Coordinates of C-alpha atoms in Angstrom, one line a residue:
M1 CA 128.6 162.3 109.6
F2 CA 126.4 159.1 109.4
G3 CA 124.8 157.9 106.9
I4 CA 122.6 154.6 105.6
I5 CA 123.8 153.0 102.3
R6 CA 120.5 151.2 101.6
E7 CA 121.9 149.4 98.5
D8 CA 125.1 147.9 99.6
S9 CA 126.6 150.3 97.3
L10 CA 130.3 150.5 97.9
G11 CA 132.0 147.6 96.7
L12 CA 129.6 148.8 93.7
M13 CA 130.9 151.9 93.1
R14 CA 134.8 150.6 93.2
K15 CA 133.8 147.9 90.5
R16 CA 132.1 150.2 88.1
K17 CA 135.5 152.0 88.0
G18 CA 137.4 148.8 87.4
W19 CA 139.3 148.8 90.4
T20 CA 140.1 145.6 92.4
Q21 CA 140.3 145.3 96.3
A22 CA 144.2 144.9 96.2
Y23 CA 144.5 148.1 94.2
F24 CA 142.0 150.2 95.6
S25 CA 143.5 149.3 99.1
K26 CA 147.0 151.2 98.7
F27 CA 145.8 154.7 97.3
S28 CA 142.4 154.6 99.4
S29 CA 144.4 154.2 102.9
I30 CA 142.1 151.5 103.8
D31 CA 143.0 147.9 105.0
N32 CA 142.1 145.2 102.4
F33 CA 140.9 143.1 104.8
N34 CA 138.3 145.6 105.8
L35 CA 137.6 146.3 102.1
F36 CA 136.8 143.0 102.0
R37 CA 134.3 143.2 104.7
Y38 CA 132.9 146.0 103.4
D39 CA 132.0 144.1 100.4
K40 CA 130.7 141.2 101.7
K41 CA 128.5 143.3 104.1
L42 CA 130.2 141.6 107.1
R43 CA 130.0 144.8 108.7
S44 CA 129.9 148.8 107.8
P45 CA 132.6 151.1 107.6
R46 CA 134.0 153.3 110.2
E47 CA 133.5 156.9 109.3
K48 CA 137.3 157.5 108.5
D49 CA 136.7 154.6 106.0
F50 CA 134.1 156.0 104.4
N51 CA 135.3 159.7 104.3
N52 CA 138.2 158.0 102.6
Y53 CA 136.8 155.2 100.3
M54 CA 134.5 158.0 98.8
N55 CA 137.4 160.9 98.8
S56 CA 139.0 158.1 96.5
L57 CA 136.3 157.3 94.3
G58 CA 136.1 161.2 93.4
L59 CA 132.8 161.0 94.4
P60 CA 130.6 163.6 96.8
I61 CA 129.8 161.7 100.1
D62 CA 126.1 162.4 99.6
T63 CA 126.3 160.4 96.2
C64 CA 125.4 157.5 98.8
F65 CA 122.4 159.2 100.7
Y66 CA 119.1 161.1 99.8
S67 CA 120.7 164.3 97.7
Y68 CA 118.7 166.5 99.7
L69 CA 120.0 165.5 103.1
N70 CA 123.1 168.0 103.1
V71 CA 120.9 170.8 102.6
Q72 CA 121.0 172.5 106.0
N73 CA 118.8 175.7 105.2
T74 CA 114.9 175.3 105.7
F75 CA 114.0 177.2 103.4
V76 CA 115.7 175.4 100.3
F77 CA 114.6 172.0 101.8
E78 CA 111.0 173.0 101.6
I79 CA 111.6 174.7 98.0
R80 CA 113.2 171.3 96.7
N81 CA 110.4 169.5 97.7
Q82 CA 107.7 171.9 96.6
L83 CA 109.3 172.0 92.9
L84 CA 109.5 167.9 93.1
F85 CA 106.0 168.1 94.0
E86 CA 104.5 170.6 91.1
L87 CA 106.6 168.7 88.4
E88 CA 104.8 166.1 89.3
W89 CA 101.2 167.8 89.2
A90 CA 101.6 170.4 86.6
R91 CA 101.0 166.8 83.7
H92 CA 97.4 167.5 85.3
Y93 CA 97.3 171.2 85.8
P94 CA 99.5 172.7 83.2
H95 CA 98.9 176.7 85.1
L96 CA 101.6 174.8 87.2
L97 CA 104.5 175.2 85.3
I98 CA 104.5 178.8 85.9
S99 CA 105.3 178.1 89.8
T100 CA 107.6 175.7 88.4
E101 CA 109.8 177.7 86.3
T102 CA 109.9 180.2 89.4
L103 CA 111.2 177.7 91.7
I104 CA 113.8 177.0 89.6
T105 CA 115.1 180.2 89.4
K106 CA 115.4 180.8 92.9
L107 CA 117.4 177.5 93.3
K108 CA 119.4 178.8 90.6
G109 CA 120.2 182.2 92.2
M110 CA 121.2 180.5 95.9
D111 CA 124.6 179.4 97.0
G112 CA 126.1 175.8 96.5
F113 CA 123.7 175.0 93.4
D114 CA 126.3 176.1 90.4
N115 CA 128.0 172.8 90.5
G116 CA 127.9 169.3 92.3
I117 CA 124.9 167.5 92.8
N118 CA 122.7 170.2 93.5
L119 CA 123.6 171.2 89.9
Q120 CA 122.7 168.1 88.8
F121 CA 119.1 168.6 90.1
I122 CA 118.7 172.0 88.7
L123 CA 119.5 170.4 85.5
Y124 CA 117.0 167.6 86.1
C125 CA 114.0 170.0 86.8
T126 CA 114.9 172.2 84.2
A127 CA 114.8 169.3 81.9
K128 CA 111.6 167.6 83.1
L129 CA 110.2 170.8 83.0
H130 CA 111.1 171.0 78.9
E131 CA 109.8 167.9 78.5
L132 CA 106.2 169.2 79.8
Q133 CA 106.6 172.3 77.5
G134 CA 106.9 170.5 74.5
R135 CA 110.8 172.1 73.9
Q136 CA 113.0 170.4 70.8
T137 CA 114.2 166.6 72.4
N138 CA 117.8 167.1 71.3
E139 CA 117.9 170.2 74.0
I140 CA 116.7 168.4 76.5
V141 CA 118.8 165.3 75.8
D142 CA 122.1 167.0 76.2
M143 CA 120.7 168.8 79.3
I144 CA 120.1 165.0 80.7
K145 CA 123.3 163.9 79.7
D146 CA 125.2 166.9 81.0
A147 CA 123.4 166.1 84.1
I148 CA 124.3 162.6 84.3
S149 CA 128.1 162.5 84.1
I150 CA 128.6 165.0 87.0
T151 CA 128.6 162.1 88.9
Y152 CA 128.3 159.3 86.0
P153 CA 131.3 160.3 83.3
E154 CA 131.2 156.7 82.1
F155 CA 127.7 156.6 81.4
K156 CA 127.0 154.5 78.2
P157 CA 123.2 154.3 77.2
D158 CA 123.7 151.6 75.0
N159 CA 126.0 149.1 77.8
L160 CA 123.8 150.4 81.6
R161 CA 123.1 146.8 82.1
G162 CA 124.9 145.9 85.4
D163 CA 125.8 149.5 86.6
M164 CA 125.1 150.9 90.0
L165 CA 122.4 153.8 89.6
F166 CA 121.8 156.4 92.3
L167 CA 118.9 157.8 92.8
P168 CA 119.4 161.1 90.9
E169 CA 120.8 159.1 87.7
S170 CA 117.9 156.8 88.1
E171 CA 115.3 159.8 87.6
L172 CA 117.5 161.1 84.8
I173 CA 118.1 158.0 82.8
L174 CA 114.3 157.4 83.2
L175 CA 113.4 161.2 81.7
L176 CA 115.8 160.5 79.1
A177 CA 114.3 156.9 78.1
L178 CA 110.8 159.4 77.6
V179 CA 112.0 161.6 76.0
Y180 CA 113.6 159.3 73.5
H181 CA 110.2 157.6 73.4
R182 CA 108.2 161.6 72.7
S183 CA 110.8 162.0 69.8
G184 CA 109.6 159.4 68.2
D185 CA 112.8 156.8 69.0
L186 CA 110.9 153.9 70.5
Q187 CA 114.2 151.5 70.1
K188 CA 116.3 153.7 72.5
G189 CA 113.8 154.7 74.8
V190 CA 112.8 150.7 75.2
S191 CA 116.3 150.0 75.4
L192 CA 117.1 151.8 78.8
L193 CA 114.5 150.9 80.4
E194 CA 114.6 147.4 79.7
Q195 CA 118.6 147.7 81.2
M196 CA 116.8 150.3 84.5
L197 CA 114.4 147.5 84.5
A198 CA 117.1 144.4 85.3
G199 CA 119.4 146.7 87.3
L200 CA 116.5 147.5 89.7
I201 CA 115.3 143.8 90.2
A202 CA 118.5 143.2 91.4
L203 CA 118.6 145.9 94.2
P204 CA 117.5 144.7 97.5
Q205 CA 114.0 144.5 98.4
D206 CA 113.7 147.8 100.5
S207 CA 116.0 150.0 98.2
R208 CA 114.7 153.5 98.0
S209 CA 115.8 153.8 94.3
K210 CA 113.5 150.7 93.7
E211 CA 110.5 151.6 95.9
R212 CA 110.4 154.9 94.0
L213 CA 111.3 153.4 90.5
F214 CA 110.0 150.5 90.2
A215 CA 106.5 151.4 89.0
P216 CA 107.3 154.4 86.3
V217 CA 109.7 152.0 84.5
L218 CA 107.1 149.6 84.0
L219 CA 104.8 152.2 83.1
G220 CA 107.2 153.2 80.5
L221 CA 107.9 150.1 79.1
A222 CA 104.4 149.5 79.2
Q223 CA 103.6 152.7 77.3
M224 CA 106.5 151.8 74.8
Y225 CA 105.3 148.1 74.3
L226 CA 101.7 149.6 73.3
D227 CA 102.9 152.3 70.7
A228 CA 105.2 149.4 69.4
G229 CA 102.7 146.9 68.8
E230 CA 104.3 144.4 71.3
Y231 CA 100.7 143.8 73.0
D232 CA 101.7 140.3 74.8
K233 CA 104.7 142.5 76.5
A234 CA 102.7 145.6 76.9
I235 CA 100.3 143.4 78.9
K236 CA 102.8 141.8 81.2
M237 CA 104.3 145.1 81.9
C238 CA 100.6 146.1 83.1
D239 CA 99.9 143.2 85.0
E240 CA 103.4 143.8 86.7
G241 CA 103.0 146.8 86.9
R242 CA 99.8 146.8 89.3
I243 CA 101.1 144.5 91.6
V244 CA 103.9 146.2 92.1
S245 CA 102.0 149.8 92.2
N246 CA 99.3 148.2 95.1
R247 CA 102.5 146.8 97.2
R248 CA 105.0 149.5 96.8
N249 CA 103.4 152.9 96.1
R250 CA 99.7 152.3 97.3
G251 CA 97.8 152.6 93.9
K252 CA 99.5 155.8 93.3
Y253 CA 100.0 154.6 89.5
T254 CA 97.5 151.7 88.9
P255 CA 94.8 153.8 87.1
D256 CA 98.0 153.8 84.4
F257 CA 98.6 150.6 84.3
T258 CA 94.6 150.1 83.8
F259 CA 94.2 152.5 81.5
I260 CA 97.0 151.1 79.3
K261 CA 96.4 147.4 79.8
A262 CA 92.6 148.5 78.3
K263 CA 94.0 150.6 75.0
T264 CA 96.2 147.1 74.5
V265 CA 93.2 144.8 74.9
Y266 CA 90.8 147.0 72.7
S267 CA 92.4 145.2 69.8
Y268 CA 90.7 141.7 70.3
D269 CA 88.5 142.2 73.3
K270 CA 86.0 145.4 73.5
K271 CA 84.1 144.3 76.5
E272 CA 87.1 143.5 79.1
C273 CA 88.5 147.1 77.3
A274 CA 84.9 148.7 78.6
N275 CA 85.5 146.8 81.7
L276 CA 89.2 148.3 82.6
L277 CA 88.4 152.0 81.5
L278 CA 85.5 152.5 83.9
P279 CA 87.5 152.0 87.4
A280 CA 90.5 153.5 85.7
Y281 CA 87.8 156.7 85.1
A282 CA 86.9 156.3 88.2
S283 CA 90.1 156.4 89.9
Y284 CA 91.2 159.1 88.1
S285 CA 88.2 161.5 89.5
L286 CA 88.9 160.5 92.8
M287 CA 92.4 161.2 92.8
R288 CA 91.6 164.7 91.1
K289 CA 93.6 163.7 87.7
Q290 CA 90.8 165.3 85.6
G291 CA 93.4 165.5 82.8
M292 CA 93.2 161.5 82.6
A293 CA 89.7 161.3 83.6
I294 CA 88.6 163.2 80.0
E295 CA 91.1 161.3 78.4
V296 CA 89.3 158.2 79.1
K297 CA 86.3 159.3 79.0
E298 CA 87.2 160.4 75.2
F299 CA 89.2 157.6 74.1
A300 CA 85.8 155.3 75.5
S301 CA 83.8 157.7 73.1
Q302 CA 86.3 157.8 70.3
K303 CA 86.0 154.0 70.1
G304 CA 82.7 153.3 70.5
I305 CA 82.6 152.5 74.3
S306 CA 79.8 153.1 76.0
F307 CA 79.6 152.2 80.1
E308 CA 77.4 153.4 82.8
T309 CA 79.3 156.2 85.0
Y310 CA 76.5 156.2 87.6
D311 CA 76.7 160.0 87.7
I312 CA 80.6 159.9 88.8
E313 CA 81.6 163.2 89.3
N314 CA 84.8 165.3 89.1
L315 CA 84.0 166.3 92.6
A316 CA 86.6 169.1 93.2
T317 CA 88.8 170.5 90.3
D318 CA 90.8 172.0 92.3
V319 CA 94.9 171.6 92.5
P320 CA 95.4 169.7 95.7
D321 CA 97.6 171.8 98.4
L322 CA 100.9 170.6 97.3
S323 CA 102.6 172.9 99.8
I324 CA 104.8 170.7 102.7
K325 CA 105.5 171.7 106.3
Y326 CA 108.4 170.3 107.9
G327 CA 109.8 171.9 110.5
T328 CA 113.0 173.4 111.9
T329 CA 116.2 171.6 110.1
I330 CA 118.8 171.0 112.3
P331 CA 122.7 170.4 110.7
C332 CA 123.0 166.5 110.7
T333 CA 126.7 166.6 111.5
D334 CA 126.2 166.6 115.2
M335 CA 124.3 163.1 116.2
G336 CA 124.4 164.7 119.7
G337 CA 123.5 168.2 118.8
L338 CA 120.5 166.8 116.8
F339 CA 118.8 164.7 119.7
Y340 CA 119.7 167.4 122.3
G341 CA 118.0 170.0 120.0
F342 CA 115.0 167.7 119.8
R343 CA 114.8 167.5 123.3
K344 CA 115.1 171.3 123.8
E345 CA 112.2 171.8 120.9
A346 CA 109.7 169.0 122.8
S347 CA 110.5 170.5 126.4
L348 CA 109.2 174.4 124.6
C349 CA 106.5 173.1 123.3
D350 CA 105.0 171.1 126.3
G351 CA 105.9 173.8 128.5
V352 CA 108.0 171.4 130.8
N353 CA 111.4 170.4 131.1
I354 CA 111.6 167.0 129.4
S355 CA 113.9 164.4 131.0
L356 CA 116.5 162.1 129.3
R357 CA 114.2 159.2 131.3
A358 CA 110.7 160.7 130.0
V359 CA 111.9 160.3 126.2
C360 CA 113.4 157.0 126.2
E361 CA 110.7 154.9 128.2
G362 CA 109.9 151.9 126.5
I363 CA 112.7 152.7 123.9
C364 CA 116.0 152.3 125.6
D365 CA 118.1 153.0 128.2
K366 CA 118.7 156.7 129.7
S367 CA 122.3 155.5 129.4
T368 CA 121.9 155.2 125.8
L369 CA 120.4 158.5 125.0
N370 CA 122.6 160.4 127.3
D371 CA 125.3 158.5 124.9
L372 CA 123.5 159.8 122.4
E373 CA 123.2 163.1 123.7
N374 CA 126.5 163.8 124.5
K375 CA 129.0 161.5 122.6
S376 CA 127.1 160.9 119.4
K377 CA 127.2 157.4 120.2
P378 CA 126.0 155.3 117.4
T379 CA 122.8 152.8 118.4
S380 CA 120.6 150.0 116.9
I381 CA 118.3 151.7 113.8
F382 CA 115.0 150.5 115.8
I383 CA 115.9 153.2 118.7
Y384 CA 116.6 155.6 116.4
E385 CA 112.9 154.8 114.4
G386 CA 111.4 155.2 118.7
L387 CA 112.9 158.2 119.3
F388 CA 112.1 160.2 116.0
D389 CA 108.7 158.9 116.7
R390 CA 108.6 160.7 119.9
Y391 CA 110.0 163.7 118.9
G392 CA 107.2 163.5 116.2
R393 CA 109.8 163.5 113.5
C394 CA 110.3 162.0 109.9
G395 CA 114.2 160.9 110.5
E396 CA 115.3 160.7 106.7
K397 CA 114.7 164.5 106.5
Y398 CA 117.7 164.8 109.4
F399 CA 120.3 162.5 108.9
T400 CA 121.2 158.6 108.1
V401 CA 122.5 156.3 110.2
F402 CA 125.2 153.4 109.4
Y403 CA 123.5 150.4 110.6
S404 CA 125.3 146.8 111.0
F405 CA 124.1 144.4 108.1
K406 CA 122.4 142.3 110.7
D407 CA 120.5 145.3 111.9
G408 CA 119.6 146.1 107.7
Q409 CA 118.3 142.4 107.3
I410 CA 116.0 142.7 110.6
H411 CA 115.0 145.7 109.2
K412 CA 113.9 144.6 105.9
L413 CA 112.2 141.4 107.4
R414 CA 110.2 143.6 109.5
N415 CA 108.9 145.8 106.5
N416 CA 108.2 142.7 104.5
V417 CA 106.0 141.5 107.4
N418 CA 103.9 145.6 107.5
A419 CA 104.1 145.1 103.7
L420 CA 102.1 141.6 104.0
I421 CA 99.9 142.5 106.5
A422 CA 99.1 146.0 104.8
Q423 CA 97.6 143.5 101.9
G424 CA 96.1 141.4 104.1
C425 CA 98.4 138.1 103.1
Y426 CA 98.3 137.0 106.9
A427 CA 99.3 133.2 105.4
K428 CA 102.6 134.6 104.6
V429 CA 102.9 136.9 107.5
K430 CA 103.0 133.7 109.9
P431 CA 106.7 132.5 109.2
L432 CA 107.8 136.2 109.2
H433 CA 106.4 136.5 112.5
S434 CA 108.2 133.2 113.9
E435 CA 111.5 134.6 112.6
L436 CA 111.2 138.0 114.2
S437 CA 110.1 136.9 117.2
K438 CA 113.0 134.7 117.3
I439 CA 115.6 137.9 117.9
P440 CA 116.6 139.5 120.7
F441 CA 115.7 143.0 120.2
F442 CA 111.9 141.8 119.7
M443 CA 111.9 139.4 122.6
Q444 CA 112.6 142.1 125.4
K445 CA 110.6 144.3 127.0
G446 CA 110.4 147.7 125.2
I447 CA 109.2 148.6 121.6
G448 CA 110.6 145.3 120.0
L449 CA 108.1 143.1 122.0
Q450 CA 105.3 145.9 121.3
Y451 CA 105.8 145.4 117.7
I452 CA 105.3 142.0 118.5
K453 CA 102.2 141.5 120.6
Y454 CA 100.6 144.2 118.1
L455 CA 101.7 142.4 115.3
D456 CA 99.4 138.9 117.2
A457 CA 96.9 141.0 117.7
Q458 CA 96.2 142.2 114.1
I459 CA 96.6 138.3 113.2
Y460 CA 93.9 137.7 115.3
C461 CA 91.3 140.1 114.4
R462 CA 92.5 139.7 110.6
E463 CA 88.7 138.4 110.3
K464 CA 86.9 141.6 112.0
K465 CA 87.2 139.7 115.5
Y466 CA 86.7 142.5 117.9
D467 CA 86.1 140.8 121.1
T468 CA 87.5 140.8 124.6
K469 CA 90.4 138.8 123.7
H470 CA 91.5 140.9 121.2
M471 CA 91.1 143.7 123.7
E472 CA 93.5 142.0 126.2
M473 CA 95.9 141.3 123.3
L474 CA 96.4 144.8 122.8
K475 CA 96.5 145.8 126.1
D476 CA 99.6 143.4 126.8
A477 CA 100.9 145.0 123.4
W478 CA 100.7 148.8 125.4
Y479 CA 101.9 147.3 128.6
A480 CA 105.1 146.3 126.6
T481 CA 106.5 149.3 127.3
G482 CA 106.2 149.9 130.8
R483 CA 104.0 152.9 130.0
K484 CA 100.4 153.4 132.1
Y485 CA 97.4 152.7 130.3
D486 CA 95.3 156.2 131.2
E487 CA 92.7 157.0 127.7
D488 CA 91.8 160.6 129.2
H489 CA 95.3 161.5 129.1
V490 CA 96.4 160.5 126.1
S491 CA 96.4 163.7 124.4
T492 CA 99.6 164.7 126.5
L493 CA 101.3 162.0 125.5
R494 CA 104.5 161.8 123.0
L495 CA 103.8 158.3 121.4
T496 CA 105.7 156.0 119.1
Y497 CA 104.6 155.0 115.6
S498 CA 103.6 151.5 117.5
E499 CA 101.9 153.0 120.3
I500 CA 99.8 154.9 118.4
S501 CA 98.7 151.8 116.3
T502 CA 97.7 149.9 119.2
L503 CA 95.8 152.5 120.8
N504 CA 94.0 153.2 117.1
Q505 CA 92.7 149.1 117.3
I506 CA 91.7 149.7 121.2
G507 CA 89.6 152.7 119.9
I508 CA 88.2 150.6 117.2
N509 CA 88.0 147.6 119.5
L510 CA 85.6 149.9 122.0
C511 CA 83.6 151.4 119.0
E512 CA 83.0 148.1 117.4
T513 CA 82.2 146.4 120.7
G514 CA 79.2 148.4 121.8
Q515 CA 81.2 151.2 123.6
R516 CA 81.6 153.9 120.4
R517 CA 81.5 157.1 122.8
R518 CA 84.6 155.8 125.0
G519 CA 86.2 154.4 121.4
V520 CA 86.0 158.2 119.8
R521 CA 87.1 159.9 122.8
L522 CA 90.0 157.5 123.1
L523 CA 90.2 158.3 119.5
E524 CA 89.9 162.1 119.4
N525 CA 92.7 162.3 122.2
L526 CA 95.1 160.4 119.9
H527 CA 94.2 163.1 117.1
T528 CA 95.0 165.7 119.0
S529 CA 98.2 163.8 120.6
I530 CA 99.9 163.9 116.9
N531 CA 98.4 166.9 116.1
R532 CA 100.2 168.6 118.6
H533 CA 103.5 166.4 119.2
Y534 CA 104.5 165.4 115.1
V535 CA 106.1 168.4 113.3
D536 CA 106.8 167.0 110.1
E537 CA 104.3 166.4 107.9
M538 CA 106.0 163.3 106.5
A539 CA 105.9 161.7 110.0
L540 CA 102.2 162.9 109.8
V541 CA 101.1 160.7 106.3
R542 CA 102.6 157.6 108.2
T543 CA 99.7 158.0 111.5
M544 CA 97.2 160.4 110.2
P545 CA 95.2 159.0 107.7
T546 CA 93.9 155.8 109.4
L547 CA 93.0 157.8 112.2
K548 CA 91.1 160.2 110.4
Y549 CA 89.3 157.7 108.5
N550 CA 88.5 155.6 112.0
L551 CA 87.4 158.7 113.6
S552 CA 85.1 160.2 110.9
K553 CA 83.4 156.9 110.2
H554 CA 82.7 156.1 114.0
I555 CA 81.8 159.9 114.6
G556 CA 79.4 159.4 111.8
L557 CA 77.8 156.9 113.1
M558 CA 77.1 159.0 116.1
G559 CA 75.4 161.2 113.9
A560 CA 78.3 164.2 114.1
L561 CA 78.0 164.5 110.0
D562 CA 79.4 167.8 109.7
D563 CA 82.7 166.9 111.8
A564 CA 82.8 163.1 110.1
L565 CA 82.7 165.3 106.7
Q566 CA 85.5 167.2 107.7
L567 CA 87.5 164.8 109.2
S568 CA 86.8 162.7 105.5
I569 CA 88.2 165.6 103.4
E570 CA 91.0 166.4 105.9
G571 CA 92.2 162.9 105.5
S572 CA 91.0 162.6 101.4
E573 CA 93.6 166.0 101.0
M574 CA 96.4 164.5 102.3
C575 CA 96.3 161.0 100.5
I576 CA 95.6 162.5 97.0
K577 CA 98.8 164.6 97.9
H578 CA 101.2 161.7 98.3
G579 CA 99.2 159.3 95.5
N580 CA 97.5 157.1 97.9
L581 CA 94.5 155.5 96.0
N582 CA 93.8 152.9 98.4
M583 CA 93.5 155.0 101.7
S584 CA 91.7 158.0 99.1
A585 CA 88.7 155.6 98.6
S586 CA 88.2 154.2 102.1
F587 CA 87.5 158.2 102.9
A588 CA 85.4 158.5 99.7
I589 CA 83.2 155.7 101.6
N590 CA 83.0 157.6 104.7
R591 CA 82.4 160.7 102.5
A592 CA 79.6 159.2 100.7
Y593 CA 77.9 157.5 103.9
V594 CA 77.9 161.6 105.3
E595 CA 76.7 163.1 101.9
L596 CA 73.8 160.1 101.5
E597 CA 72.7 160.4 105.2
S598 CA 72.5 164.5 104.7
G599 CA 70.5 164.2 101.9
D600 CA 72.3 164.6 99.2
K601 CA 71.9 160.9 97.4
K602 CA 73.5 162.1 93.7
K603 CA 76.6 163.3 95.2
G604 CA 76.7 160.5 97.4
V605 CA 76.5 157.8 95.2
S606 CA 78.5 159.7 92.7
I607 CA 81.1 158.8 95.6
F608 CA 80.4 156.0 96.6
A609 CA 80.5 154.6 92.6
Q610 CA 84.1 156.1 92.7
A611 CA 85.4 154.4 95.7
F612 CA 83.7 151.0 94.8
H613 CA 85.7 151.1 91.1
A614 CA 89.3 152.4 93.0
L615 CA 88.9 149.8 95.7
G616 CA 88.3 147.1 93.0
L617 CA 91.6 148.3 91.1
V618 CA 93.7 148.2 94.6
D619 CA 92.5 144.6 94.8
N620 CA 90.4 145.9 98.4
T621 CA 87.3 143.2 97.6
L622 CA 86.3 142.9 101.1
D623 CA 85.2 147.3 101.2
Q624 CA 84.4 147.1 97.6
D625 CA 81.6 144.2 98.2
I626 CA 80.2 146.2 101.3
V627 CA 80.1 148.6 99.4
R628 CA 78.3 147.3 96.7
L629 CA 75.8 145.5 99.3
H630 CA 75.2 148.9 101.3
V631 CA 74.6 150.9 97.9
K632 CA 72.0 148.3 96.6
K633 CA 70.4 147.3 99.6
R634 CA 69.4 151.3 100.3
H635 CA 69.4 152.5 96.9
S636 CA 68.3 149.7 94.5
I637 CA 71.7 150.1 92.6
D638 CA 73.9 147.3 91.6
F639 CA 77.6 148.2 90.9
R640 CA 79.5 146.0 88.8

């Protein structure tokens, strides 16, 4: 089996035990020089060495991996993810607690869930459920400590700093801190979270633990500092947390940080408090967190703060559809069988036998894919990404793959560029872009060069320069993989993420340069291709929201209001479910426009107000100004 160790954790796991390289080498049968190279991240371990390493530490192999990846049963996989989603939303919709309890009971009765990390997962979910139900603190604390001890027997709450925490352990310790807080033991809760924060800061930027836990830990600290009367620290956590949430979590936790900051500043700046409460209320309403929206309104009322809501409504009171469709899970122990199975499934879907050449076009040589299928021979992480995209799959679901330290550094650099582009920080992109352009993979014809050329087009278009030169740059990006450009046959193609991004921008360029009908047709064909070929929802989430937004916008401008509204609702549902406040606000703009054009002024202005305030929280001032000017001009209402 292969796997990504995203946090370079092998050396840290050994050091947690207090063992030197020489001591560990004696009973692990791993050469001391190889151990040195692993610790210094000069190379990744061979499969045999990795198995010996983990066995010698007495830890399960998947301690390094995502906890669910070795579960091969599709039904179990879907129950686990459904359970995590419902636990997250049960705080806002208490009736979900009943179905959550049912799912936990189902998992308990399945084979393999009575020991190891599966038992740890069950205990975590049960403890979280009990916390939501308000059960006795001692009972929950004991359960959490039992769960942590399964993989971390040396756990000491008072001396956590510097220890390597794997994802299940981190989630449990965060929950333990929140339980201490609820019981009134602020000192213990703050101590745990401060130690966790120090550990998270030390992790690499693209660490999965950091991505998932940074904002929740800051949020917990902000609330605890507020309750302890340490207002300066609370405000610092809120300000840092909002930046982290916007950058890493697409604004998921931003309203929470805003509400806590509003409560913190109330004692000395009532005006600023009022200015913070309104966008928090609008964002909670937009994301269907009605319980929190009501809490904000009640707090304002209790403090004698009155803010103009512009008739903002909780437009939808139903629980978002939390189910996730992942498709068939293929055992990850056979690399060759994995990709061979993908190709055969794709052939059945398309009704024609898909050749090796058709799959690897623009991604890799035919021989590379042949070696992968027949010999399970590992390759570059970027080739894996392209192949998973072409099959419409979410790579992290099926298996993990060791990538070299060099590949890891390039991967991190590319992800940083993507994050900066998403935030509109183009000035910071230029030096990183220059670095990427010198790397051989991004200089050669294929998806690497396509990414660089697409990036050039995005930088050129940063001020919405949709012109002939922009179109030429996008066409150059498309041709970088050697594929023909035929707008009418896009719906039949299996596309990678970079190909989808390029075609999406070509469609927008056509729409913005007087060829809207042609652009919409291209976007519709692209929408059909993704719906037809992308199997996993988590893969769809990367591509579909932006496409649906652009398609709904331009279809609406062509007068097809019903179709535009439907697309806006579909895209909004996906974003709400996955906590994307930024894109939810963008869809709200489209929906508000349709409602106004359909004659429902009250609802349209209400949705515009939600979008306006939510965009302010995620620092999207450009779109916020567009909304403000549009509503002021058309309806004589000035959002402030």
